[in-house]
CSV table of C-alpha atoms and ligand atoms in Angstrom, one decimal:
chain,number,residue,atom,x,y,z
A,25,UNK,CA,212.2,13.1,-118.1
A,26,UNK,CA,211.6,13.7,-121.8
A,27,UNK,CA,208.4,12.5,-123.2
A,28,UNK,CA,208.1,11.3,-126.8
A,29,UNK,CA,205.0,10.1,-128.7
A,30,UNK,CA,204.6,6.3,-128.4
A,31,UNK,CA,201.9,4.7,-130.6
A,32,UNK,CA,201.5,1.0,-130.8
A,33,UNK,CA,198.6,-0.8,-132.5
A,34,UNK,CA,197.0,2.7,-133.2
A,35,UNK,CA,196.8,3.3,-129.4
A,36,UNK,CA,198.8,6.2,-127.9
A,37,UNK,CA,200.9,5.1,-124.9
A,38,UNK,CA,202.2,8.5,-123.8
A,39,UNK,CA,200.9,12.0,-123.3
A,40,UNK,CA,202.7,15.3,-123.0
A,41,UNK,CA,201.4,17.5,-120.2
A,42,UNK,CA,202.4,20.8,-121.8
A,43,UNK,CA,201.4,19.6,-125.2
A,44,UNK,CA,197.9,19.0,-123.7
A,45,UNK,CA,198.0,22.5,-122.3
A,46,UNK,CA,198.9,23.9,-125.8
A,47,UNK,CA,196.0,21.9,-127.4
A,48,UNK,CA,193.6,23.4,-124.8
A,49,UNK,CA,194.9,26.9,-125.5
A,50,UNK,CA,194.5,26.3,-129.3
A,51,UNK,CA,190.8,25.3,-128.8
A,52,UNK,CA,190.2,28.3,-126.5
A,53,UNK,CA,191.8,30.6,-129.2
A,54,UNK,CA,189.5,29.1,-131.8
A,55,UNK,CA,186.4,29.8,-129.7
A,56,UNK,CA,187.5,33.4,-128.9
A,57,UNK,CA,188.1,34.1,-132.5
A,58,UNK,CA,184.6,32.9,-133.4
A,59,UNK,CA,183.0,35.1,-130.8
A,60,UNK,CA,180.6,34.7,-127.9
A,61,UNK,CA,177.0,33.3,-128.0
A,62,UNK,CA,174.1,33.2,-125.7
A,63,UNK,CA,174.0,29.9,-124.0
A,64,UNK,CA,173.7,28.1,-120.6
A,65,UNK,CA,175.5,29.4,-117.5
A,66,UNK,CA,175.7,26.3,-115.3
A,67,UNK,CA,176.8,23.1,-117.1
A,68,UNK,CA,177.5,19.5,-116.1
A,69,UNK,CA,179.5,17.5,-118.6
A,70,UNK,CA,179.9,13.8,-118.2
A,71,UNK,CA,183.0,12.7,-120.1
A,72,UNK,CA,184.5,16.1,-120.0
A,73,UNK,CA,188.2,15.3,-120.3
A,74,UNK,CA,188.7,14.6,-124.0
A,75,UNK,CA,187.4,15.0,-127.5
A,76,UNK,CA,183.7,15.9,-127.7
A,77,UNK,CA,183.1,16.4,-124.0
A,78,UNK,CA,186.1,18.6,-123.6
A,79,UNK,CA,185.3,20.6,-126.8
A,80,UNK,CA,181.8,21.2,-125.5
A,81,UNK,CA,183.2,22.4,-122.2
A,82,UNK,CA,185.6,24.8,-123.9
A,83,UNK,CA,183.0,26.1,-126.3
A,84,UNK,CA,180.5,26.7,-123.4
A,85,UNK,CA,183.0,28.3,-121.0
A,86,UNK,CA,184.8,30.5,-123.4
A,87,UNK,CA,182.0,31.0,-125.9
A,88,UNK,CA,179.0,31.4,-123.5
A,89,UNK,CA,180.8,32.3,-120.2
A,90,UNK,CA,179.5,29.1,-118.5
A,91,UNK,CA,180.6,27.7,-115.2
A,92,UNK,CA,181.3,24.0,-115.7
A,93,UNK,CA,181.5,20.7,-113.7
A,94,UNK,CA,183.4,18.0,-115.6
A,95,UNK,CA,183.3,14.3,-114.7
A,96,UNK,CA,185.8,11.9,-116.2
A,97,UNK,CA,187.7,8.7,-115.5
A,98,UNK,CA,191.4,9.4,-115.9
A,99,UNK,CA,194.7,8.1,-114.5
A,100,UNK,CA,196.8,10.6,-112.6
A,101,UNK,CA,200.5,11.0,-112.3
A,102,UNK,CA,202.5,8.5,-110.2
A,103,UNK,CA,206.2,7.9,-109.6
A,104,UNK,CA,206.4,5.8,-112.7
A,105,UNK,CA,203.7,7.1,-115.0
A,106,UNK,CA,202.9,10.6,-116.2
A,107,UNK,CA,199.1,10.5,-116.3
A,108,UNK,CA,196.7,10.3,-119.2
A,109,UNK,CA,196.0,13.2,-121.7
A,110,UNK,CA,192.6,13.6,-120.0
A,111,UNK,CA,194.2,14.1,-116.7
A,112,UNK,CA,196.3,17.1,-118.0
A,113,UNK,CA,193.3,18.4,-120.0
A,114,UNK,CA,191.3,18.6,-116.8
A,115,UNK,CA,194.1,20.5,-115.0
A,116,UNK,CA,194.8,23.0,-117.8
A,117,UNK,CA,191.2,23.6,-118.6
A,118,UNK,CA,190.5,24.5,-115.0
A,119,UNK,CA,193.5,26.8,-114.9
A,120,UNK,CA,192.4,28.6,-118.1
A,121,UNK,CA,188.7,28.9,-117.0
A,122,UNK,CA,189.7,30.2,-113.5
A,123,UNK,CA,191.9,32.8,-115.2
A,124,UNK,CA,188.7,34.2,-116.7
A,125,UNK,CA,186.8,34.1,-113.4
A,126,UNK,CA,184.8,31.0,-114.3
A,127,UNK,CA,184.0,28.1,-111.9
A,128,UNK,CA,185.5,24.8,-113.2
A,129,UNK,CA,185.2,21.8,-111.0
A,130,UNK,CA,186.6,18.4,-111.9
A,131,UNK,CA,185.4,15.1,-110.5
A,132,UNK,CA,187.6,12.2,-111.4
A,133,UNK,CA,185.9,8.8,-110.8
A,134,UNK,CA,183.2,6.5,-112.1
A,135,UNK,CA,180.3,8.5,-113.6
A,136,UNK,CA,178.2,5.4,-113.7
A,137,UNK,CA,178.1,5.1,-109.9
A,138,UNK,CA,175.5,6.5,-107.5
A,139,UNK,CA,178.4,7.8,-105.3
A,140,UNK,CA,179.5,10.1,-108.1
A,141,UNK,CA,175.9,11.3,-108.7
A,142,UNK,CA,175.7,12.1,-104.9
A,143,UNK,CA,179.0,14.0,-104.9
A,144,UNK,CA,178.1,16.1,-107.9
A,145,UNK,CA,174.6,16.9,-106.5
A,146,UNK,CA,176.1,17.9,-103.2
A,147,UNK,CA,178.6,20.2,-105.0
A,148,UNK,CA,175.9,21.8,-107.1
A,149,UNK,CA,173.9,22.5,-104.0
A,150,UNK,CA,176.7,23.7,-101.8
A,151,UNK,CA,179.0,25.5,-104.2
A,152,UNK,CA,177.6,25.8,-107.7
A,153,UNK,CA,174.6,28.0,-107.2
A,154,UNK,CA,172.1,25.2,-106.6
A,155,UNK,CA,171.1,24.5,-110.2
A,156,UNK,CA,172.3,23.5,-113.6
A,157,UNK,CA,170.8,24.4,-116.9
A,158,UNK,CA,172.6,21.9,-119.2
A,159,UNK,CA,173.7,18.3,-118.9
A,160,UNK,CA,176.0,17.0,-121.7
A,161,UNK,CA,176.3,13.3,-121.8
A,162,UNK,CA,179.6,12.4,-123.6
A,163,UNK,CA,180.8,9.2,-122.0
A,164,UNK,CA,182.6,6.6,-124.0
A,165,UNK,CA,183.6,3.6,-122.0
A,166,UNK,CA,184.6,-0.1,-122.3
A,167,UNK,CA,182.8,-1.1,-119.2
A,168,UNK,CA,180.1,-0.1,-116.7
A,169,UNK,CA,179.1,-1.4,-113.3
A,170,UNK,CA,175.4,-1.3,-112.9
A,171,UNK,CA,174.8,0.6,-109.6
A,172,UNK,CA,171.7,-1.4,-108.8
A,173,UNK,CA,172.9,-5.0,-109.3
A,174,UNK,CA,176.7,-4.5,-108.9
A,175,UNK,CA,177.2,-6.5,-112.2
A,176,UNK,CA,179.8,-5.3,-114.6
A,177,UNK,CA,179.2,-5.1,-118.3
A,178,UNK,CA,181.7,-4.8,-121.1
A,179,UNK,CA,181.1,-3.0,-124.4
A,180,UNK,CA,182.4,-4.4,-127.7
A,181,UNK,CA,182.7,-2.7,-131.1
A,182,UNK,CA,181.5,-5.5,-133.3
A,183,UNK,CA,179.3,-6.2,-136.2
A,184,UNK,CA,176.0,-8.0,-135.7
A,185,UNK,CA,175.0,-11.1,-137.7
A,186,UNK,CA,178.2,-11.8,-139.6
A,187,UNK,CA,181.9,-11.1,-139.4
A,188,UNK,CA,183.2,-7.8,-140.9
A,189,UNK,CA,186.5,-7.4,-142.8
A,190,UNK,CA,187.7,-3.9,-143.5
A,191,UNK,CA,190.9,-2.0,-144.3
A,192,UNK,CA,192.6,-0.1,-141.5
A,193,UNK,CA,195.8,1.9,-141.6
A,194,UNK,CA,198.7,1.8,-139.2
A,195,UNK,CA,199.4,5.2,-137.7
A,196,UNK,CA,203.0,4.1,-137.1
A,197,UNK,CA,203.9,2.9,-140.6
A,198,UNK,CA,201.0,4.2,-142.8
A,199,UNK,CA,200.6,0.6,-144.0
A,200,UNK,CA,197.2,-0.6,-144.9
A,201,UNK,CA,196.0,-3.9,-143.4
A,202,UNK,CA,192.9,-6.0,-143.5
A,203,UNK,CA,191.2,-6.4,-140.2
A,204,UNK,CA,188.4,-8.9,-139.4
A,205,UNK,CA,186.1,-8.6,-136.5
A,206,UNK,CA,183.9,-11.5,-135.6
A,207,UNK,CA,180.2,-11.0,-135.2
A,208,UNK,CA,179.0,-10.2,-131.6
A,209,UNK,CA,177.3,-12.7,-129.5
A,210,UNK,CA,173.8,-11.9,-128.1
A,211,UNK,CA,175.5,-11.3,-124.7
A,212,UNK,CA,178.0,-8.8,-126.2
A,213,UNK,CA,175.1,-6.9,-127.9
A,214,UNK,CA,173.3,-6.7,-124.6
A,215,UNK,CA,176.3,-5.7,-122.7
A,216,UNK,CA,177.2,-2.9,-125.1
A,217,UNK,CA,173.7,-1.5,-124.8
A,218,UNK,CA,174.1,-1.6,-121.0
A,219,UNK,CA,177.3,0.4,-121.2
A,220,UNK,CA,176.8,2.7,-124.1
A,221,UNK,CA,173.0,2.9,-124.3
A,222,UNK,CA,170.8,5.4,-122.5
A,223,UNK,CA,170.2,3.7,-119.1
A,224,UNK,CA,172.8,5.7,-117.2
A,225,UNK,CA,171.8,9.0,-118.9
A,226,UNK,CA,168.3,8.5,-117.6
A,227,UNK,CA,169.5,7.7,-114.1
A,228,UNK,CA,171.5,11.0,-114.1
A,229,UNK,CA,168.5,13.0,-115.2
A,230,UNK,CA,166.2,11.5,-112.6
A,231,UNK,CA,168.8,11.8,-109.8
A,232,UNK,CA,169.4,15.5,-110.6
A,233,UNK,CA,165.7,16.2,-110.9
A,234,UNK,CA,164.8,14.4,-107.7
A,235,UNK,CA,167.5,16.4,-105.9
A,236,UNK,CA,165.9,19.6,-107.2
A,237,UNK,CA,169.0,20.9,-109.0
A,238,UNK,CA,167.6,21.3,-112.5
A,239,UNK,CA,166.8,24.8,-113.5
A,240,UNK,CA,163.5,25.7,-115.3
A,241,UNK,CA,164.1,25.2,-119.1
A,242,UNK,CA,167.0,22.7,-118.4
A,243,UNK,CA,168.3,20.9,-121.5
A,244,UNK,CA,170.2,17.7,-121.9
A,245,UNK,CA,171.9,16.2,-124.9
A,246,UNK,CA,173.8,13.0,-125.6
A,247,UNK,CA,176.3,12.5,-128.5
A,248,UNK,CA,175.4,9.8,-131.0
A,249,UNK,CA,176.7,8.7,-134.3
A,250,UNK,CA,175.1,7.2,-137.4
A,251,UNK,CA,177.8,7.5,-140.1
A,252,UNK,CA,177.9,6.5,-143.8
A,253,UNK,CA,177.4,3.2,-145.6
A,254,UNK,CA,181.1,2.5,-145.4
A,255,UNK,CA,181.0,2.1,-141.6
A,256,UNK,CA,177.5,0.7,-141.2
A,257,UNK,CA,178.4,-2.9,-140.6
A,258,UNK,CA,180.9,-2.1,-137.9
A,259,UNK,CA,179.2,0.9,-136.4
A,260,UNK,CA,175.6,2.0,-137.3
A,261,UNK,CA,174.3,-1.6,-137.6
A,262,UNK,CA,176.8,-3.1,-135.1
A,263,UNK,CA,176.8,-3.3,-131.3
A,264,UNK,CA,177.5,0.4,-130.8
A,265,UNK,CA,174.8,1.4,-133.3
A,266,UNK,CA,172.4,-0.8,-131.3
A,267,UNK,CA,173.4,1.1,-128.1
A,268,UNK,CA,173.0,4.4,-129.8
A,269,UNK,CA,169.5,3.5,-131.0
A,270,UNK,CA,168.7,2.7,-127.4
A,271,UNK,CA,169.8,6.2,-126.4
A,272,UNK,CA,167.2,7.6,-128.8
A,273,UNK,CA,164.3,5.7,-127.1
A,274,UNK,CA,165.7,7.0,-123.9
A,275,UNK,CA,165.8,10.6,-125.2
A,276,UNK,CA,162.1,10.4,-126.0
A,277,UNK,CA,161.4,9.4,-122.4
A,278,UNK,CA,163.7,12.0,-121.0
A,279,UNK,CA,162.3,14.7,-123.2
A,280,UNK,CA,158.7,13.9,-122.2
A,281,UNK,CA,159.7,13.8,-118.5
A,282,UNK,CA,161.6,17.1,-118.4
A,283,UNK,CA,159.4,19.1,-120.7
A,284,UNK,CA,156.5,18.1,-118.4
A,285,UNK,CA,158.3,18.8,-115.1
A,286,UNK,CA,160.4,21.9,-115.9
A,287,UNK,CA,159.7,22.9,-119.5
A,288,UNK,CA,163.0,21.6,-120.6
A,289,UNK,CA,164.3,19.4,-123.4
A,290,UNK,CA,166.2,16.1,-123.9
A,291,UNK,CA,167.7,15.5,-127.3
A,292,UNK,CA,170.2,13.4,-129.1
A,293,UNK,CA,172.9,15.1,-131.2
A,294,UNK,CA,174.1,13.0,-134.0
A,295,UNK,CA,177.7,14.1,-134.3
A,296,UNK,CA,180.3,13.9,-137.1
A,297,UNK,CA,183.2,11.4,-137.3
A,298,UNK,CA,186.3,12.8,-135.7
A,299,UNK,CA,189.7,11.6,-134.7
A,300,UNK,CA,189.6,10.1,-131.2
A,301,UNK,CA,191.5,7.4,-129.4
A,302,UNK,CA,188.6,5.1,-129.9
A,303,UNK,CA,188.0,5.8,-133.6
A,304,UNK,CA,191.6,4.9,-134.5
A,305,UNK,CA,191.1,1.2,-133.7
A,306,UNK,CA,187.8,0.7,-135.4
A,307,UNK,CA,188.3,-1.1,-138.7
A,308,UNK,CA,187.7,1.1,-141.8
A,309,UNK,CA,187.2,4.2,-139.7
A,310,UNK,CA,190.7,5.8,-140.0
A,311,UNK,CA,190.7,5.2,-143.8
A,312,UNK,CA,187.1,6.5,-144.1
A,313,UNK,CA,188.0,9.6,-141.9
A,314,UNK,CA,191.1,10.3,-143.8
A,315,UNK,CA,189.2,10.3,-147.1
A,316,UNK,CA,186.4,12.4,-145.5
A,317,UNK,CA,188.9,15.0,-144.2
A,318,UNK,CA,190.4,15.4,-147.7
A,319,UNK,CA,187.0,16.1,-149.2
A,320,UNK,CA,185.8,18.3,-146.4
A,321,UNK,CA,189.0,20.4,-146.4
A,322,UNK,CA,188.5,20.9,-150.1
A,323,UNK,CA,184.9,22.1,-149.6
A,324,UNK,CA,185.9,24.2,-146.6
A,325,UNK,CA,183.8,22.2,-144.1
A,326,UNK,CA,186.4,20.1,-142.3
A,327,UNK,CA,185.7,20.2,-138.5
A,328,UNK,CA,187.7,19.2,-135.5
A,329,UNK,CA,185.7,18.5,-132.3
A,330,UNK,CA,186.0,22.1,-131.1
A,331,UNK,CA,184.7,23.4,-134.4
A,332,UNK,CA,181.9,20.9,-134.6
A,333,UNK,CA,180.7,21.4,-131.0
A,334,UNK,CA,181.0,25.2,-131.1
A,335,UNK,CA,178.7,25.2,-134.2
A,336,UNK,CA,176.3,22.7,-132.7
A,337,UNK,CA,176.0,24.6,-129.4
A,338,UNK,CA,175.8,28.1,-130.9
A,339,UNK,CA,173.7,27.4,-134.0
A,340,UNK,CA,171.6,24.4,-133.0
A,341,UNK,CA,171.2,23.7,-129.3
A,342,UNK,CA,171.0,27.4,-128.4
A,343,UNK,CA,170.5,28.9,-131.8
A,344,UNK,CA,168.0,29.3,-134.6
A,345,UNK,CA,169.7,27.1,-137.2
A,346,UNK,CA,168.5,23.7,-136.0
A,347,UNK,CA,168.5,20.8,-138.4
A,348,UNK,CA,166.5,17.9,-137.1
A,349,UNK,CA,165.4,14.6,-138.6
A,350,UNK,CA,162.3,12.4,-138.5
A,351,UNK,CA,163.4,10.9,-135.2
A,352,UNK,CA,163.7,14.4,-133.6
A,353,UNK,CA,167.5,14.2,-133.5
A,354,UNK,CA,169.7,17.2,-134.1
A,355,UNK,CA,171.9,16.6,-137.1
A,356,UNK,CA,175.1,18.7,-137.3
A,357,UNK,CA,176.5,15.6,-139.0
A,358,UNK,CA,174.6,16.6,-142.1
A,359,UNK,CA,177.8,18.1,-143.6
A,360,UNK,CA,179.5,14.7,-143.3
A,361,UNK,CA,176.6,12.7,-144.7
A,362,UNK,CA,176.0,15.1,-147.6
A,363,UNK,CA,175.4,13.0,-150.8
A,364,UNK,CA,178.1,14.7,-152.8
A,365,UNK,CA,180.7,14.4,-150.0
A,366,UNK,CA,179.9,10.7,-149.5
A,367,UNK,CA,180.2,10.0,-153.3
A,368,UNK,CA,183.7,11.5,-153.4
A,369,UNK,CA,184.7,9.7,-150.2
A,370,UNK,CA,183.5,6.3,-151.7
A,371,UNK,CA,185.5,7.0,-154.8
A,372,UNK,CA,188.6,7.7,-152.8
A,373,UNK,CA,188.1,4.6,-150.6
A,374,UNK,CA,187.9,2.4,-153.7
A,375,UNK,CA,191.2,3.8,-155.1
A,376,UNK,CA,193.3,4.0,-152.0
A,377,UNK,CA,196.6,2.0,-152.0
A,378,UNK,CA,199.6,2.3,-149.7
A,379,UNK,CA,201.4,4.3,-152.4
A,380,UNK,CA,198.7,6.9,-152.9
A,381,UNK,CA,197.4,7.1,-149.3
A,382,UNK,CA,199.1,10.4,-148.5
A,383,UNK,CA,198.1,12.0,-151.8
A,384,UNK,CA,194.5,11.1,-152.2
A,385,UNK,CA,193.4,11.1,-148.5
A,386,UNK,CA,193.9,13.4,-145.5
A,387,UNK,CA,195.9,10.7,-143.7
A,388,UNK,CA,198.4,13.2,-142.5
A,389,UNK,CA,195.6,15.3,-141.0
A,390,UNK,CA,194.2,12.3,-139.2
A,391,UNK,CA,197.6,11.4,-137.9
A,392,UNK,CA,198.3,15.0,-136.8
A,393,UNK,CA,195.0,15.2,-135.0
A,394,UNK,CA,195.6,11.9,-133.3
A,395,UNK,CA,199.0,13.1,-132.0
A,396,UNK,CA,197.5,16.3,-130.8
A,397,UNK,CA,195.0,14.4,-128.7
A,398,UNK,CA,197.9,13.3,-126.6
A,399,UNK,CA,199.7,16.6,-126.7
A,400,UNK,CA,202.2,16.0,-129.5
A,401,UNK,CA,203.0,17.8,-132.7
A,402,UNK,CA,201.8,21.2,-131.2
A,403,UNK,CA,203.5,24.4,-132.1
A,404,UNK,CA,205.4,26.3,-129.3
A,405,UNK,CA,206.0,23.2,-127.2
A,406,UNK,CA,209.6,22.3,-126.5
A,407,UNK,CA,209.5,18.6,-126.5
A,408,UNK,CA,213.2,18.3,-125.7
A,409,UNK,CA,212.8,20.1,-122.4
A,410,UNK,CA,212.9,17.6,-119.5
A,411,UNK,CA,209.8,17.6,-117.4
A,412,UNK,CA,209.9,18.4,-113.7
A,413,UNK,CA,208.0,15.5,-112.3
A,414,UNK,CA,207.7,16.9,-108.7
A,415,UNK,CA,206.1,20.1,-110.1
A,416,UNK,CA,203.7,18.1,-112.2
A,417,UNK,CA,202.7,15.9,-109.3
A,418,UNK,CA,201.9,19.0,-107.3
A,419,UNK,CA,199.3,20.1,-109.9
A,420,UNK,CA,195.8,18.9,-108.9
A,421,UNK,CA,192.8,18.6,-111.2
B,530,NAI,P1,186.6,10.0,-125.6
B,530,NAI,O1,187.1,8.6,-125.4
B,530,NAI,O2,187.5,11.0,-126.2
B,530,NAI,O3,186.0,10.6,-124.2
B,530,NAI,C1,185.3,9.8,-123.3
B,530,NAI,C2,185.1,10.5,-122.0
B,530,NAI,O4,184.4,9.7,-121.1
B,530,NAI,C3,186.5,10.8,-121.3
B,530,NAI,O5,186.3,12.1,-120.7
B,530,NAI,C4,186.6,9.7,-120.2
B,530,NAI,O6,187.4,10.1,-119.1
B,530,NAI,C5,185.1,9.6,-119.9
B,530,NAI,N1,184.8,8.3,-119.2
B,530,NAI,C6,184.9,7.1,-119.7
B,530,NAI,N2,184.4,6.2,-118.7
B,530,NAI,C7,184.1,6.9,-117.6
B,530,NAI,C8,183.6,6.6,-116.4
B,530,NAI,N3,183.3,5.4,-116.0
B,530,NAI,N4,183.3,7.6,-115.5
B,530,NAI,C9,183.6,8.9,-115.8
B,530,NAI,N5,184.1,9.2,-117.0
B,530,NAI,C10,184.3,8.3,-117.9
B,530,NAI,O7,185.3,9.8,-126.5
B,530,NAI,P2,184.6,10.7,-127.6
B,530,NAI,O8,185.1,10.3,-128.9
B,530,NAI,O9,184.6,12.1,-127.2
B,530,NAI,O10,183.1,10.2,-127.5
B,530,NAI,C11,182.1,10.8,-126.7
B,530,NAI,C12,180.7,10.5,-127.2
B,530,NAI,O11,180.6,11.0,-128.5
B,530,NAI,C13,180.5,8.9,-127.2
B,530,NAI,O12,179.2,8.6,-126.8
B,530,NAI,C14,180.7,8.7,-128.7
B,530,NAI,O13,180.0,7.5,-129.1
B,530,NAI,C15,180.1,9.9,-129.3
B,530,NAI,N6,180.6,10.2,-130.7
B,530,NAI,C16,181.9,10.1,-131.1
B,530,NAI,C17,182.3,10.2,-132.4
B,530,NAI,C18,183.7,10.1,-132.9
B,530,NAI,O14,183.9,10.1,-134.1
B,530,NAI,N7,184.6,10.0,-131.9
B,530,NAI,C19,181.2,10.5,-133.5
B,530,NAI,C20,179.9,10.7,-132.9
B,530,NAI,C21,179.6,10.5,-131.6
């Protein structure tokens, strides 16, 4: 079987196993070049298989020598389908970490369930040294089953109050198109908070604490987004923004609880806009990100997830270069929201047309990063070599 990139409606429909491996190795090389830092040793990452969660896992394993447990929800290989990018990322991360003598345990299943909490806790007690000193919460999901009531909630990325029309760009044809998203109903707002708000984060912290597996000085962080004016209607002030504000209230409670119990810390990390499978389908976001990448490349501050999370973990969560705001959130996104940067981005967004898209924005970078998420466009991978399905099926996460 030969696997080619298939992108329809800005959604990737295929992933290349060895391309994913190459993307993992590229991130590991970046971390090794940057050098090691003093950080946590036993880490649990919820949402560890792609983008920010994966980048955090790589930065902590290869930058701080941490053993890691990763939880993710990924589809594996079957007779007719190859498995998601996250499936291969889990496999190849584990291989690379074990090569360095690090523990790397993958749990594939529903992180929102009590069963998953119990499995992870049992593993920590039996095989992971009994304690963790960091929990990273990096889940992004379209739905969540509440473990208490059994009800399932679906999240929606929608504006609140009135419909929003913005320009998006097709990753297949580079054509710009207008996209209108209707305003969310009250129920959609509530459901998005249920899925992407802080409730599940708090359940995890309490379950881990009650089981006695949190080390003295334990930290936990959740990745949030605020973003610029250009995406406020659809993001910051939309359903997802509402959920993110809920995580901030949760962070205050978690912080008070763990600082009291074990001298630890619970904090939200407002992260920068990066190319991910979810961001490509949010109206305005790909155009905004393309403009942003152009400016931030010019000023030497463009960051991919691995660069952003390495800096955040080394300099902020475990370093002395913390930047916090009035709501006690850590703000590595300050580079993105810098006034000068945003002014340039706004100018570009006003001027962008299908003809000048490639010249005045970093569209090609956005597209390249999008392909890399699924293991395409990476150097050193022979995409014409047929894949041995039986060998791939024998690889376990
Ligand atoms: P992603 O879609 O690349 O990764 C999500 C992860 O969650 C994957 O590992 C997936 O397997 C896992 N997952 C989803 N549902 C699950 C379930 N039920 N059980 C177990 N695992 C599950 O998302 P991305 O972009 O890395 O986002 C992570 C967090 O960072 C989100 O909270 C997002 O809002 C936030 N963020 C993202 C930004 C962006 O530009 N992409 C910017 C700032 C914050």
